[in-house]
Each structure stands twice: as structure tokens, then as C-alpha cells.
PDB file of C-alpha atoms in Angstrom:
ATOM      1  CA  UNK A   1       0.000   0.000   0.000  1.00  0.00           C
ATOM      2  CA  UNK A   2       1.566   3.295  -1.016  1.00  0.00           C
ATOM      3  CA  UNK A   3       0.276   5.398   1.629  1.00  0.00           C
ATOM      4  CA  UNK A   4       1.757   2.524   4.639  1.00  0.00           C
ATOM      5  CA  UNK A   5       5.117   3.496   3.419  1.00  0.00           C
ATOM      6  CA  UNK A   6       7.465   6.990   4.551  1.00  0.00           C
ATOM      7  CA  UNK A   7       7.051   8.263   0.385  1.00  0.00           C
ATOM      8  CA  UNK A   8       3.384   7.694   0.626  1.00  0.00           C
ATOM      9  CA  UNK A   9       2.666   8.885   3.937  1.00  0.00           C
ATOM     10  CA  UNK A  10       4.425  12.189   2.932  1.00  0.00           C
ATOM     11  CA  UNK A  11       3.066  12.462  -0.266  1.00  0.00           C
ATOM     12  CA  UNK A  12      -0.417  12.269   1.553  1.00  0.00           C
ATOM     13  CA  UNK A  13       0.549  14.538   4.256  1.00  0.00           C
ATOM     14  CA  UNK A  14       1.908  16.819   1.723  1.00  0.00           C
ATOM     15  CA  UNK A  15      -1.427  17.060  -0.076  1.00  0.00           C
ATOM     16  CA  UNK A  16      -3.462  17.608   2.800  1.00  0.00           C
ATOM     17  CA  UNK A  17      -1.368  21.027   3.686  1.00  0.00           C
ATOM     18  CA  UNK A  18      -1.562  22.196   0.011  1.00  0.00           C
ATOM     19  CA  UNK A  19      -5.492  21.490   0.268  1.00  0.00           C
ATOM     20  CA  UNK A  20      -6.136  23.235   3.759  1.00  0.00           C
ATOM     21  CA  UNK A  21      -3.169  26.109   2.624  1.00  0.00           C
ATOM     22  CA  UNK A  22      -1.255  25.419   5.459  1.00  0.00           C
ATOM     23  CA  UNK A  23       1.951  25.174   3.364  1.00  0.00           C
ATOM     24  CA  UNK A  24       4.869  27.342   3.780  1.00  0.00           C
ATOM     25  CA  UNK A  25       6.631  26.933   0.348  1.00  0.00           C
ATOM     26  CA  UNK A  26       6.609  24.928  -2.633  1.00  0.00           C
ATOM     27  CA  UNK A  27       7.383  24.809  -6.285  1.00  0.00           C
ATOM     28  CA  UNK A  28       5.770  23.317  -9.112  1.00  0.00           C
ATOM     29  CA  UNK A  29       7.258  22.113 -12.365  1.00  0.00           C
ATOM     30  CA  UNK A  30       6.321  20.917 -15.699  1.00  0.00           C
ATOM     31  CA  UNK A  31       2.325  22.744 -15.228  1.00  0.00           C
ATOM     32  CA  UNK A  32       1.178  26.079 -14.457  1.00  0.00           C
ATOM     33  CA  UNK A  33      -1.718  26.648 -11.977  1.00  0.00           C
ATOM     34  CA  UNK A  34      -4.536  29.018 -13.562  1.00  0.00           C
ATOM     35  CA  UNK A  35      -8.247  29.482 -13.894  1.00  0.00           C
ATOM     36  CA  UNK A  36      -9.415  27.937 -16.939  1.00  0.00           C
ATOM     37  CA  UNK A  37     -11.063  29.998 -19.565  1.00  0.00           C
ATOM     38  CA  UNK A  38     -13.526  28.154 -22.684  1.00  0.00           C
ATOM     39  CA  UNK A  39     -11.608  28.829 -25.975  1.00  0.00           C
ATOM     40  CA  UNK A  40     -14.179  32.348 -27.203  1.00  0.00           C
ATOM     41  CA  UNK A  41     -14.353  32.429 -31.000  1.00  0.00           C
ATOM     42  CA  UNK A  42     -14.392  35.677 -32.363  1.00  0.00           C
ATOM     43  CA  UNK A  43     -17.665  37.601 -32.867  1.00  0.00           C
ATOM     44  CA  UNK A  44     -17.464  37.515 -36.496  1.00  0.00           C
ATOM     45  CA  UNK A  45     -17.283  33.774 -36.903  1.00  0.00           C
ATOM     46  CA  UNK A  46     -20.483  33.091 -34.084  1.00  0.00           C
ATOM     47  CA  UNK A  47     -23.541  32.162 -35.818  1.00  0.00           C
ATOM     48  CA  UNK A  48     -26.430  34.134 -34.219  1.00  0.00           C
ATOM     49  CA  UNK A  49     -29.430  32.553 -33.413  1.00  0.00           C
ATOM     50  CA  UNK A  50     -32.896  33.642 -32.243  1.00  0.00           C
ATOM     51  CA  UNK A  51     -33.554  34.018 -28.745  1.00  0.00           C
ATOM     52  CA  UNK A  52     -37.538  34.328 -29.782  1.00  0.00           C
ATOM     53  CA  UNK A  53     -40.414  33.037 -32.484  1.00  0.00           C
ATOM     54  CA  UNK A  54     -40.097  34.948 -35.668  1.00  0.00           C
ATOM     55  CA  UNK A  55     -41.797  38.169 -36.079  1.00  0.00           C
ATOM     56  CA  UNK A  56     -44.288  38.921 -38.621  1.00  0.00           C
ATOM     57  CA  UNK A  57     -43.106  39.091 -42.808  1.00  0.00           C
ATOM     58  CA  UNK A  58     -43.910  41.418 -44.820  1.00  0.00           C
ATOM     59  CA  UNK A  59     -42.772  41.131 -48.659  1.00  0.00           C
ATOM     60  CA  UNK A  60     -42.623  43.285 -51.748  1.00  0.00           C
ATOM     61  CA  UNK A  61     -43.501  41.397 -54.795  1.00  0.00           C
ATOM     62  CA  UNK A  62     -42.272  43.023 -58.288  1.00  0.00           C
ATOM     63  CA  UNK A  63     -45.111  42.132 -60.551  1.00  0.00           C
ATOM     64  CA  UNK A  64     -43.488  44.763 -63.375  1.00  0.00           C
ATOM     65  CA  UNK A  65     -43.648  44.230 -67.614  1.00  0.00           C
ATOM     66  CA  UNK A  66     -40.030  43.179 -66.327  1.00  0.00           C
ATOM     67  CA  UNK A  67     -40.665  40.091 -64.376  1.00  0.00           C
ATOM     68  CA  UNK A  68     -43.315  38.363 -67.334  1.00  0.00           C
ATOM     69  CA  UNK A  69     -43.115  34.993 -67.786  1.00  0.00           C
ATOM     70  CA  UNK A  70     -40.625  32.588 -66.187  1.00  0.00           C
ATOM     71  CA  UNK A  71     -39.214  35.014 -63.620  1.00  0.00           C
ATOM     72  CA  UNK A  72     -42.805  36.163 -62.471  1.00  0.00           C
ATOM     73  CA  UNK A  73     -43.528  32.456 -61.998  1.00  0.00           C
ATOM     74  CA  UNK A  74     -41.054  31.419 -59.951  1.00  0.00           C
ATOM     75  CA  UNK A  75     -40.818  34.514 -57.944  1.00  0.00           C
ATOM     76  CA  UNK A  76     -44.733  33.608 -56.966  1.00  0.00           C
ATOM     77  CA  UNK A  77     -43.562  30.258 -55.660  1.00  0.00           C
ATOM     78  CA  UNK A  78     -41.114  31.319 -53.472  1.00  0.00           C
ATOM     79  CA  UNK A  79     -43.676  33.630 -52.153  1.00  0.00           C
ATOM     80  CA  UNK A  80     -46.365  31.306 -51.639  1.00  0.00           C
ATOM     81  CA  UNK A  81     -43.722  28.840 -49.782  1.00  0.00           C
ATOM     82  CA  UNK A  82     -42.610  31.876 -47.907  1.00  0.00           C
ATOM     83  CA  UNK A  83     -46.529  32.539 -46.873  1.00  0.00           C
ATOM     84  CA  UNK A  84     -47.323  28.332 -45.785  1.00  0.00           C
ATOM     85  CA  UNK A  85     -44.024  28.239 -44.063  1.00  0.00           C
ATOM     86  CA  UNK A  86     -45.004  31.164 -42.071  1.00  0.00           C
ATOM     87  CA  UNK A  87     -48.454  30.310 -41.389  1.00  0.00           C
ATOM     88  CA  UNK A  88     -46.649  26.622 -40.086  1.00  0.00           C
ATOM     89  CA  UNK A  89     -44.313  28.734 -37.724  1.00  0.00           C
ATOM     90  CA  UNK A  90     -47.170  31.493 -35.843  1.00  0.00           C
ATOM     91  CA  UNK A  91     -45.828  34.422 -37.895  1.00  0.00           C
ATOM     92  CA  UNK A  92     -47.986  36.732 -39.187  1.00  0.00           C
ATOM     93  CA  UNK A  93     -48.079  37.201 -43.666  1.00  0.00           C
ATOM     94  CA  UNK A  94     -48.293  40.010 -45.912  1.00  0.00           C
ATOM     95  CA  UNK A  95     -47.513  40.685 -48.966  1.00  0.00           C
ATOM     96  CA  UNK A  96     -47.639  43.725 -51.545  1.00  0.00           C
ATOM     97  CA  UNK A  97     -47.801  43.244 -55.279  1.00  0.00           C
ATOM     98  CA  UNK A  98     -46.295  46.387 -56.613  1.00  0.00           C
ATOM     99  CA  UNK A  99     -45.255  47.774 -60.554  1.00  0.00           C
ATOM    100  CA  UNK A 100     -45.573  51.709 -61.173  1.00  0.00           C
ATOM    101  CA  UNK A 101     -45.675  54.733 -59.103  1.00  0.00           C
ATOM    102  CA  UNK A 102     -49.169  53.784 -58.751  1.00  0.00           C
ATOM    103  CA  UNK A 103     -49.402  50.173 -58.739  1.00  0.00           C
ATOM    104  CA  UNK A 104     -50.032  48.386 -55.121  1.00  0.00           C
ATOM    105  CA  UNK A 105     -52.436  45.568 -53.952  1.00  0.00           C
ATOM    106  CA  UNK A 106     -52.375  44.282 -50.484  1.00  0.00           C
ATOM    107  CA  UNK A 107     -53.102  40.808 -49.260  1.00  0.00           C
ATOM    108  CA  UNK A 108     -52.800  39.534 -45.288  1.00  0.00           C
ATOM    109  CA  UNK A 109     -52.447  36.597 -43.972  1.00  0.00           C
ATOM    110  CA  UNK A 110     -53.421  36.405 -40.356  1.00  0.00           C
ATOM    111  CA  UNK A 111     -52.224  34.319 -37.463  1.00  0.00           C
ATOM    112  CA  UNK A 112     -54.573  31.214 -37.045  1.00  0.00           C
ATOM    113  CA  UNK A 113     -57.267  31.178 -34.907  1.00  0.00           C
ATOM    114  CA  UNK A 114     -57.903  27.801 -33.033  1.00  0.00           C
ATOM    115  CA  UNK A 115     -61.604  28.411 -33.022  1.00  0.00           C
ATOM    116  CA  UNK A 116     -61.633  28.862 -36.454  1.00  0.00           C
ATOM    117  CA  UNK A 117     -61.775  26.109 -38.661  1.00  0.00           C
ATOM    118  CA  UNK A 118     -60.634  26.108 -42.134  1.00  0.00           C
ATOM    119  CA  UNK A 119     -59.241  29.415 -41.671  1.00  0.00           C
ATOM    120  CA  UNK A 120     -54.904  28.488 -43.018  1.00  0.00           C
ATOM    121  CA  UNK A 121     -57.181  26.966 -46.166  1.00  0.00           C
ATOM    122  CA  UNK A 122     -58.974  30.262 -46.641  1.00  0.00           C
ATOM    123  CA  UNK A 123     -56.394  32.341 -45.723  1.00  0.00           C
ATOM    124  CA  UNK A 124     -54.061  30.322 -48.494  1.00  0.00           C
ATOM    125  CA  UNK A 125     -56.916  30.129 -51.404  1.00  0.00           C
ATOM    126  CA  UNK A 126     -57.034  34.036 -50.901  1.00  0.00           C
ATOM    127  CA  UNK A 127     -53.029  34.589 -51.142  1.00  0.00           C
ATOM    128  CA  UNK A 128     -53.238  31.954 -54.394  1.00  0.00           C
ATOM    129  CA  UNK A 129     -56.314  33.726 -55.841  1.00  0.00           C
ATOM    130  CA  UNK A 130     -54.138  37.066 -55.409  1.00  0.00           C
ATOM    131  CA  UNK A 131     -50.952  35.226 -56.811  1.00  0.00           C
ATOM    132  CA  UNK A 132     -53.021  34.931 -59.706  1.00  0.00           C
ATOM    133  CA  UNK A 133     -53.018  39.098 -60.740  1.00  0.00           C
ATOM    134  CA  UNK A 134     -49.875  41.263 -62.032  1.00  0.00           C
ATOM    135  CA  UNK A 135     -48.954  44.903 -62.972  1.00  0.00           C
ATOM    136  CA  UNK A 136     -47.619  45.280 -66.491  1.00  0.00           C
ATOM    137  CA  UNK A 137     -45.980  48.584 -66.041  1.00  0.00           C
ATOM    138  CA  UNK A 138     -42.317  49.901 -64.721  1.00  0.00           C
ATOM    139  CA  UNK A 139     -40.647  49.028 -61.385  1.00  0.00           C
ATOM    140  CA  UNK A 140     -40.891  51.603 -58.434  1.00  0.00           C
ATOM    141  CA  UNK A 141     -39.618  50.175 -54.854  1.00  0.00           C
ATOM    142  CA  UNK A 142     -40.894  53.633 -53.313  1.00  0.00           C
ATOM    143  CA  UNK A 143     -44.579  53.285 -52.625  1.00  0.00           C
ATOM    144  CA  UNK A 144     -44.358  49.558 -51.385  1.00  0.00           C
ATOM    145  CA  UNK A 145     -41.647  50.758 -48.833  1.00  0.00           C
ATOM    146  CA  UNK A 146     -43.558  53.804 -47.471  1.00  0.00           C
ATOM    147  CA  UNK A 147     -46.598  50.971 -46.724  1.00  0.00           C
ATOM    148  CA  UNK A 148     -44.382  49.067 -45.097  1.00  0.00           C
ATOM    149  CA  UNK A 149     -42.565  51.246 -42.806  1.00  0.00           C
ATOM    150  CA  UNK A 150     -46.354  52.880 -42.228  1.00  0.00           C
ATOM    151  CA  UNK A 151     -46.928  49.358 -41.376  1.00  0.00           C
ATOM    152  CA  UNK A 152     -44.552  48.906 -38.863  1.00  0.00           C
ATOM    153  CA  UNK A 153     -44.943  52.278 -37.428  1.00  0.00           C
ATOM    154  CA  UNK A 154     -48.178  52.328 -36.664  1.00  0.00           C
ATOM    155  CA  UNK A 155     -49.196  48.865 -35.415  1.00  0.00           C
ATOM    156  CA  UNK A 156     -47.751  47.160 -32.915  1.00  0.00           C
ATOM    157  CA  UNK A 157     -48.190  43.709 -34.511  1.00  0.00           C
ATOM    158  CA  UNK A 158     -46.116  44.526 -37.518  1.00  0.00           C
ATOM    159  CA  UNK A 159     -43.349  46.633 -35.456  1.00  0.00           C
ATOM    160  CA  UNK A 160     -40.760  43.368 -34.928  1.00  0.00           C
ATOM    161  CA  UNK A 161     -41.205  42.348 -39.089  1.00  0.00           C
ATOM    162  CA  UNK A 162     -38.307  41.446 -41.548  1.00  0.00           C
ATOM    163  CA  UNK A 163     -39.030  42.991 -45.242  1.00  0.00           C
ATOM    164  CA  UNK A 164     -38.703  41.094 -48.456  1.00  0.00           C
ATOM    165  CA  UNK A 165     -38.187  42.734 -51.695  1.00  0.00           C
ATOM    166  CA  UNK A 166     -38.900  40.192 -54.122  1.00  0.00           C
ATOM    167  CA  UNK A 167     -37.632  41.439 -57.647  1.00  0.00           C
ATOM    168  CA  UNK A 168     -35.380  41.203 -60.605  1.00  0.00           C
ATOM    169  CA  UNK A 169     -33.195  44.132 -59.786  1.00  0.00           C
ATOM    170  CA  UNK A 170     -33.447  46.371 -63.055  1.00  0.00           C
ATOM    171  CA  UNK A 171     -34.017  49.162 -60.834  1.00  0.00           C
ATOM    172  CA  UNK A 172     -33.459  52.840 -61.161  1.00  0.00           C
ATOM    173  CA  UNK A 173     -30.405  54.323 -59.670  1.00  0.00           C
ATOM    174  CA  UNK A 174     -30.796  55.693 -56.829  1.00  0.00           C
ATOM    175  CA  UNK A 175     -33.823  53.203 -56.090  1.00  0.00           C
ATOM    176  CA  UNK A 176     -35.643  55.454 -53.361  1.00  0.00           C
ATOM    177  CA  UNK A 177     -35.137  59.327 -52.891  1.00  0.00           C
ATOM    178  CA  UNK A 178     -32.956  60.966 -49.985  1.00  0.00           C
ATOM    179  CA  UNK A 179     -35.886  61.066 -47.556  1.00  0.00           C
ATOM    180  CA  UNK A 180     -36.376  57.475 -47.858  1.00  0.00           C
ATOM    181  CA  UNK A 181     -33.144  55.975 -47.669  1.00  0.00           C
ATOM    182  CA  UNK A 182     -32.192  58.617 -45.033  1.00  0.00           C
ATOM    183  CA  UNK A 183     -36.027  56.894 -43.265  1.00  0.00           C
ATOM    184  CA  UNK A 184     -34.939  53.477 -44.381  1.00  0.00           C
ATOM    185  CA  UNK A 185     -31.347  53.806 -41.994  1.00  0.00           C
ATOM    186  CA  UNK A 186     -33.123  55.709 -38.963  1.00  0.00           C
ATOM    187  CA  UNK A 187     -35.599  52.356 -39.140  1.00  0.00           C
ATOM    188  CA  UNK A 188     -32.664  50.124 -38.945  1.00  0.00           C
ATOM    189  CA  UNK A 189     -30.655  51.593 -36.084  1.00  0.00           C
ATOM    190  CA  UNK A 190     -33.813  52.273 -33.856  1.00  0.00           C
ATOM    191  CA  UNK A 191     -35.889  49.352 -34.437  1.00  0.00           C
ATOM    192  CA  UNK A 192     -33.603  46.865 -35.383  1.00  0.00           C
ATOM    193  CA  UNK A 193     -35.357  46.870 -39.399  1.00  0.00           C
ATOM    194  CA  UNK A 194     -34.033  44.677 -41.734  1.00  0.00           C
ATOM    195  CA  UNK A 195     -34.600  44.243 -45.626  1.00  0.00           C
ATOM    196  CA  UNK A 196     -33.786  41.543 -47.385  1.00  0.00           C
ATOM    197  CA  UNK A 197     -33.439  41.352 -51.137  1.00  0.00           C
ATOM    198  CA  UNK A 198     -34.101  38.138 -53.177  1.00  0.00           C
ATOM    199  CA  UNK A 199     -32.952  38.399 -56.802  1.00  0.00           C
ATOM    200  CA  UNK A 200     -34.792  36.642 -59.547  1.00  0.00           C
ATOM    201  CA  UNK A 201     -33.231  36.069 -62.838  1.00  0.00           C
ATOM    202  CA  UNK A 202     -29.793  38.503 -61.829  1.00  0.00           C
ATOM    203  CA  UNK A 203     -26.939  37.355 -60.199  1.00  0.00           C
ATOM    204  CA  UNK A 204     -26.262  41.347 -58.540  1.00  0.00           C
ATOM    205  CA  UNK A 205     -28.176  44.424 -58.299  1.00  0.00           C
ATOM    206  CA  UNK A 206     -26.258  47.458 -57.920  1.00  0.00           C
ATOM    207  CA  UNK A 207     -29.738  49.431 -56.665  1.00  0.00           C
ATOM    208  CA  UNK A 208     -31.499  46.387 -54.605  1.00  0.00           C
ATOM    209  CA  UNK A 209     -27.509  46.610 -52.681  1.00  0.00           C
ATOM    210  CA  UNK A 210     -27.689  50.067 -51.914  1.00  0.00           C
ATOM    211  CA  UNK A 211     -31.802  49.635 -50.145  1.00  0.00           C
ATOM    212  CA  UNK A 212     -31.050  46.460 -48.163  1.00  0.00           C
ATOM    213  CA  UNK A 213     -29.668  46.448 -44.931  1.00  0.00           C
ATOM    214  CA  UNK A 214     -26.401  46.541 -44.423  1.00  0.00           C
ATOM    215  CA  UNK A 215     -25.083  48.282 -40.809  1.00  0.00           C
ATOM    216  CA  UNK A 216     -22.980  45.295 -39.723  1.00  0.00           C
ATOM    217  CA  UNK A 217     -21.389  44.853 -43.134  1.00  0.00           C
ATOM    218  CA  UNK A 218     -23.130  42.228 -44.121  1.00  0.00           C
ATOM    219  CA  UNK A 219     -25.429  42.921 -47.578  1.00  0.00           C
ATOM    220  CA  UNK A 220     -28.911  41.103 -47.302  1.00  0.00           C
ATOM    221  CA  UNK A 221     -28.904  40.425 -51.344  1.00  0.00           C
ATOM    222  CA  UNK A 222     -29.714  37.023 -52.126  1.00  0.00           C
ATOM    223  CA  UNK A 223     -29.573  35.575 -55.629  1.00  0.00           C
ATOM    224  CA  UNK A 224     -29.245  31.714 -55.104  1.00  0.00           C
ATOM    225  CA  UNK A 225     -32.346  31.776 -57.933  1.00  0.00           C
ATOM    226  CA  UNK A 226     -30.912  33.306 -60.547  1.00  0.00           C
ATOM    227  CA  UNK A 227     -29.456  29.519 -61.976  1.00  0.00           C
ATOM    228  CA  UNK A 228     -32.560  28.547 -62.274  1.00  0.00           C
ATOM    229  CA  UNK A 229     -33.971  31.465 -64.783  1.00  0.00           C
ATOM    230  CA  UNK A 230     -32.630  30.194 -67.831  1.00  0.00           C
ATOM    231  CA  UNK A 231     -33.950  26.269 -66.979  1.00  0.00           C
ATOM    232  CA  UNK A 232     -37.562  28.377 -66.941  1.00  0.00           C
ATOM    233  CA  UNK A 233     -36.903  30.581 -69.738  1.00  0.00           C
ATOM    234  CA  UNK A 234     -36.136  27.330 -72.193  1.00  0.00           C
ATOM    235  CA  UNK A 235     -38.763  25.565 -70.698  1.00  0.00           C
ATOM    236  CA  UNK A 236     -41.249  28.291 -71.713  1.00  0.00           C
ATOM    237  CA  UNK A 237     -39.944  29.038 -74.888  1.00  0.00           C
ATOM    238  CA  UNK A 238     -39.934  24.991 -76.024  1.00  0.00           C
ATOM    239  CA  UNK A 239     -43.909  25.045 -74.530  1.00  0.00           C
ATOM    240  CA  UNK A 240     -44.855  27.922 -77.105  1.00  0.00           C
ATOM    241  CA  UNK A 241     -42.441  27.062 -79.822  1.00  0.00           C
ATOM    242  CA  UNK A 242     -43.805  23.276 -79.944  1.00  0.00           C
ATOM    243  CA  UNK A 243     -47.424  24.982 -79.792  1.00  0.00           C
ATOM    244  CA  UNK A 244     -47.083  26.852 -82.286  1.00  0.00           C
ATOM    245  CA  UNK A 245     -45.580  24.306 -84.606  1.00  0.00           C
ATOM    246  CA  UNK A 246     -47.893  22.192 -83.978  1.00  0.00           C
ATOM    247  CA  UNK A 247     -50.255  24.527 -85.080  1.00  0.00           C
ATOM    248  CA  UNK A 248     -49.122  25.557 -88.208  1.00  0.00           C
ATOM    249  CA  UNK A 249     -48.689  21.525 -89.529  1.00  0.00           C
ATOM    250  CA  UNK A 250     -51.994  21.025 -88.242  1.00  0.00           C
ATOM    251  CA  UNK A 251     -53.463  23.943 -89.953  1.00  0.00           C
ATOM    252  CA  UNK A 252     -51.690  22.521 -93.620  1.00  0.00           C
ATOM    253  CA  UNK A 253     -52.645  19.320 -93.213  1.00  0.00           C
ATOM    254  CA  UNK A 254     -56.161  20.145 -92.732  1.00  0.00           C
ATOM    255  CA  UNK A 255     -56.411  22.429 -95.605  1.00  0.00           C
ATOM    256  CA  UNK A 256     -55.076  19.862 -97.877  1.00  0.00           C
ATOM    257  CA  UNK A 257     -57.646  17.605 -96.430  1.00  0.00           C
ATOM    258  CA  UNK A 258     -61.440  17.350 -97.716  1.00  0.00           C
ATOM    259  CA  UNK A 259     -63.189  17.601 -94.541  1.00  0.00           C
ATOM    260  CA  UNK A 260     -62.413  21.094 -92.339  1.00  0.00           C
ATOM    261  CA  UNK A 261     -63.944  22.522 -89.534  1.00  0.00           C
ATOM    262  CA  UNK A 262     -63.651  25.812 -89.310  1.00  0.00           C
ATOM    263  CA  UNK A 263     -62.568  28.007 -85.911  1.00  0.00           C
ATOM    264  CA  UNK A 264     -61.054  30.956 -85.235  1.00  0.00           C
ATOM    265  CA  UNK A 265     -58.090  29.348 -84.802  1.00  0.00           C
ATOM    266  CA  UNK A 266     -58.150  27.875 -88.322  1.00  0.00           C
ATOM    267  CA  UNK A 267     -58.415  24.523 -89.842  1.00  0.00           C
ATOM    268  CA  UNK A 268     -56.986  21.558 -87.259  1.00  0.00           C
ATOM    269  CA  UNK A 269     -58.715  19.335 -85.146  1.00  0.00           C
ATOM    270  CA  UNK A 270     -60.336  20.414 -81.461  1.00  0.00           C
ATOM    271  CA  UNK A 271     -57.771  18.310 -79.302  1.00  0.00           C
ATOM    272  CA  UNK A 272     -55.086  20.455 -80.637  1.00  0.00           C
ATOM    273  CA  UNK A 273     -57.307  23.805 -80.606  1.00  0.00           C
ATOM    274  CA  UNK A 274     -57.518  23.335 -76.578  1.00  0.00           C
ATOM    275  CA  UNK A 275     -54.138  22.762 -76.418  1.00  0.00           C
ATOM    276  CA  UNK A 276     -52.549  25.774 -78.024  1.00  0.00           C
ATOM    277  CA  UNK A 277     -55.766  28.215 -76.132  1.00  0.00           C
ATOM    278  CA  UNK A 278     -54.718  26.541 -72.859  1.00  0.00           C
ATOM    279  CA  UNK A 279     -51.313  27.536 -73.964  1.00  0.00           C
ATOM    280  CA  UNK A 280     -52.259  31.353 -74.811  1.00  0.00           C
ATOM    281  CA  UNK A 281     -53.753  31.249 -71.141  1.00  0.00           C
ATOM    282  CA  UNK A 282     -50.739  30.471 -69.548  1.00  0.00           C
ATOM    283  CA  UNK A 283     -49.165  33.629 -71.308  1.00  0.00           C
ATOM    284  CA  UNK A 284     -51.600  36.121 -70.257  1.00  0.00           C
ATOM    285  CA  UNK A 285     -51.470  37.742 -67.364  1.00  0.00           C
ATOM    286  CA  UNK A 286     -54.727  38.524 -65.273  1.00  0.00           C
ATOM    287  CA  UNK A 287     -54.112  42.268 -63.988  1.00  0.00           C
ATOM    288  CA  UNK A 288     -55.111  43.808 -60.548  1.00  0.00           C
TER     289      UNK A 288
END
């Protein structure tokens, strides 16, 4: 037994002073006594996450002439993921659909009501219904973010909410006047406002750079969609190119045929006339 023998019993005894402080002297070698700290990364490597539920959304659709076609399309299915995954979560919805100087139409999604049955179908029939309406004209930012900062100014619900400008970037330069932008930064550094830009069909925006926050140095620009614009575009443009062929051999083959039936589409069979007006429908845009 170690501690029966003179080495032992000293090491023991030796211990027991060092523990109760009752030693005169001593001198340690090979390891250095300290308090021991956790290893801090620095601040700008940390990943920040949120101490509390989301806060309301609000986004800014670009419906503009601009936006037609493939880039409209899949700009309205991020924003109807956007909307479920935020019903799903307890955060409140809204979105603005916005062209022109004049062009804005609201839509809200509220917070579910457990009384209320049916109500995330309704509430989601109404945001696809509204999904299902565009501007045609030019692209003005302006008006959509004076409604939202109204929004957040004067209703406490809306106060706490991240903005989303959904668009394709050909913006004017500056984007927003003086007072805005000067409104835009006061927002930011008093009540924490943040606005996020998601780029559709563009891989950079010089404009949508200079509205979105950016006080820690970090530009909220996003444009992880913009590989998928040209899949869409080539898609679309095979749909109406094979439409259109199939139109034209349809409409020769019946003329050289005995028996026509005549439409306003021409000469070729009724299959093929629903196909090429469902087509056409696709293409047109229902406005606001």
C-alpha cells in the first residue's frame, strides 16, 4: 500500500497542507496553476441565433412588364412557400404586389385562430387567388416601402417584421429618394429593421444593394435563384415554340384535307385547338 510506506505517507501529508493552505513553500514544475477559460471564437465567426419566435413578414412582390413569364412564376412560388411556411411557424403574412408609381395591392395573412376552422385553407386560397393578378408597367420600390414602414410604425403587430423585396433588380439608380433611404437607416438603427433582397433572374443588383440592410457589413442580397432562370426561360420558350408548330402543320394538313372545320383558330382538329388556347392562357397575365 503506497500510503503505509514513509514516500506515501508524505506524499499524503503533503497534499493535505496544500489542500487546507497550510503550506509554507513549494514549487511546481512541468504545469502552471490558472483558472481555466472556454476557448471564445471571435464575434465575427459566431452564428447568431434567435432568442424568440419569428416576427411577422412582410414582402414586396415586383409584378413589373419586367418580371413576365418565367421570372414572375417562380418569384410567386417562393412567395407562396414563404406565406405556408409562415403560417406553419405562428408568424404573421403580408404581402404587396407592386409595378408603377401607382401600382399596389395588399393581401394579409393572419395568425390562425384555433376556433376557427378552415381558416390556413382560406387564408391560403385568398393569397393563391391574389398570386393569380400582375402589374404590367415599370418598377418603383418607393410606394411599397412607405406601406411598409407605415406598417410597422403604426401597429404594434407589424413593429418586430423582416421585409422582403422580391424582384429582378433592373431598378433605377438611386432606387428610393434621400428622404427614404435617409427613413430606411433611422428604421434600422432604432428598431432593429431589416430588408432583405431576393434576386430573380440577376446574379447582382447594384440598386437592390444600396436599399437592403447593411449596418454590420453584411449585404442582405440574395440571388441563389438566378441559376434557375434560364432552366424556366427554355422551358417556356420549347412550350410555345412546340405549340405553335404544332399549329401551323396542323393547320396545312387540314387544308389539304377534304373535310375542315372551321374556328377561329383555323383549320386543325379540337384536341389540338384546346391545347394551343390553354397555352395562350398560360401567357396572359390577369391584372389587378
Amino acid at each position: 500500500n503506497k500510503v503505509t510506506t514513509s514516500k506515501g505517507r508524505s506524499n499524503l501529508l503533503f497534499r493535505v497542507r496544500m489542500a487546507e493552505r497550510l503550506l509554507r513553500s513549494y514549487e511546481l514544475t512541468g504545469m502552471e496553476e490558472r483558472l481555466s477559460q472556454p476557448k471564445r471564437k471571435p464575434w465575427r465567426n459566431m452564428q447568431t441565433l434567435p432568442t424568440t419566435p419569428g416576427g411577422p413578414i412582410i414582402v414586396a412582390l415586383d409584378t413589373s412588364f419586367s418580371m413576365h413569364g418565367s421570372r414572375e412564376k417562380l418569384a410567386k412560388a417562393v412567395v407562396l412557400e414563404c406565406a405556408n411556411a409562415a403560417v406553419k411557424s405562428g408568424r404573421s403574412f403580408y404581402l404587396m404586389a407592386f409595378s408603377g408609381t401607382s401600382d399596389l395591392a395588399e393581401c394579409e395573412v393572419p395568425l390562425l385562430d384555433p376556433s376557427k376552422k378552415n381558416q390556413k385553407e382560406e387564408g391560403m386560397q385568398r393569397l393563391i387567388n391574389f398570386l393569380g393578378s400582375s402589374f404590367s408597367g415599370g418598377t418603383d420600390i418607393t410606394r411599397p416601402l412607405e406601406r411598409a414602414v407605415a406598417l410597422m410604425s403604426k401597429n404594434d403587430e407589424w413593429a418586430a417584421a423582416d421585409v422582403l423585396l422580391v424582384t429582378d433588380g433592373e431598378l433605377s439608380t438611386p432606387p428610393v429618394n434621400e428622404y427614404m433611404m435617409n427613413l430606411l437607416k433611422k428604421m434600422e438603427l432604432e428598431k432593429g429593421l431589416e430588408l432583405h433582397g431576393l434576386l430573380i433572374g440577376r446574379s447582382s443588383s447594384e440598386p437592390l444593394s444600396m436599399v437592403c440592410t447593411d449596418w454590420d457589413g453584411k449585404n442582405r442580397v440574395y440571388n441563389f435563384l438566378s441559376k434557375y432562370d434560364s432552366l424556366l426561360s427554355n422551358t417556356q420558350n420549347w412550350a410555345d415554340k412546340y405549340f405553335r408548330n404544332l399549329a401551323s402543320s396542323t393547320i396545312a394538313l387540314n387544308y389539304a384535307s377534304p373535310v375542315r372545320r372551321r374556328s377561329a383558330f383555323g383549320y386543325f382538329p379540337m384536341q389540338h385547338q384546346r391545347l394551343y388556347q390553354s397555352s395562350q392562357r398560360r401567357n396572359q397575365r390577369r391584372s389587378f
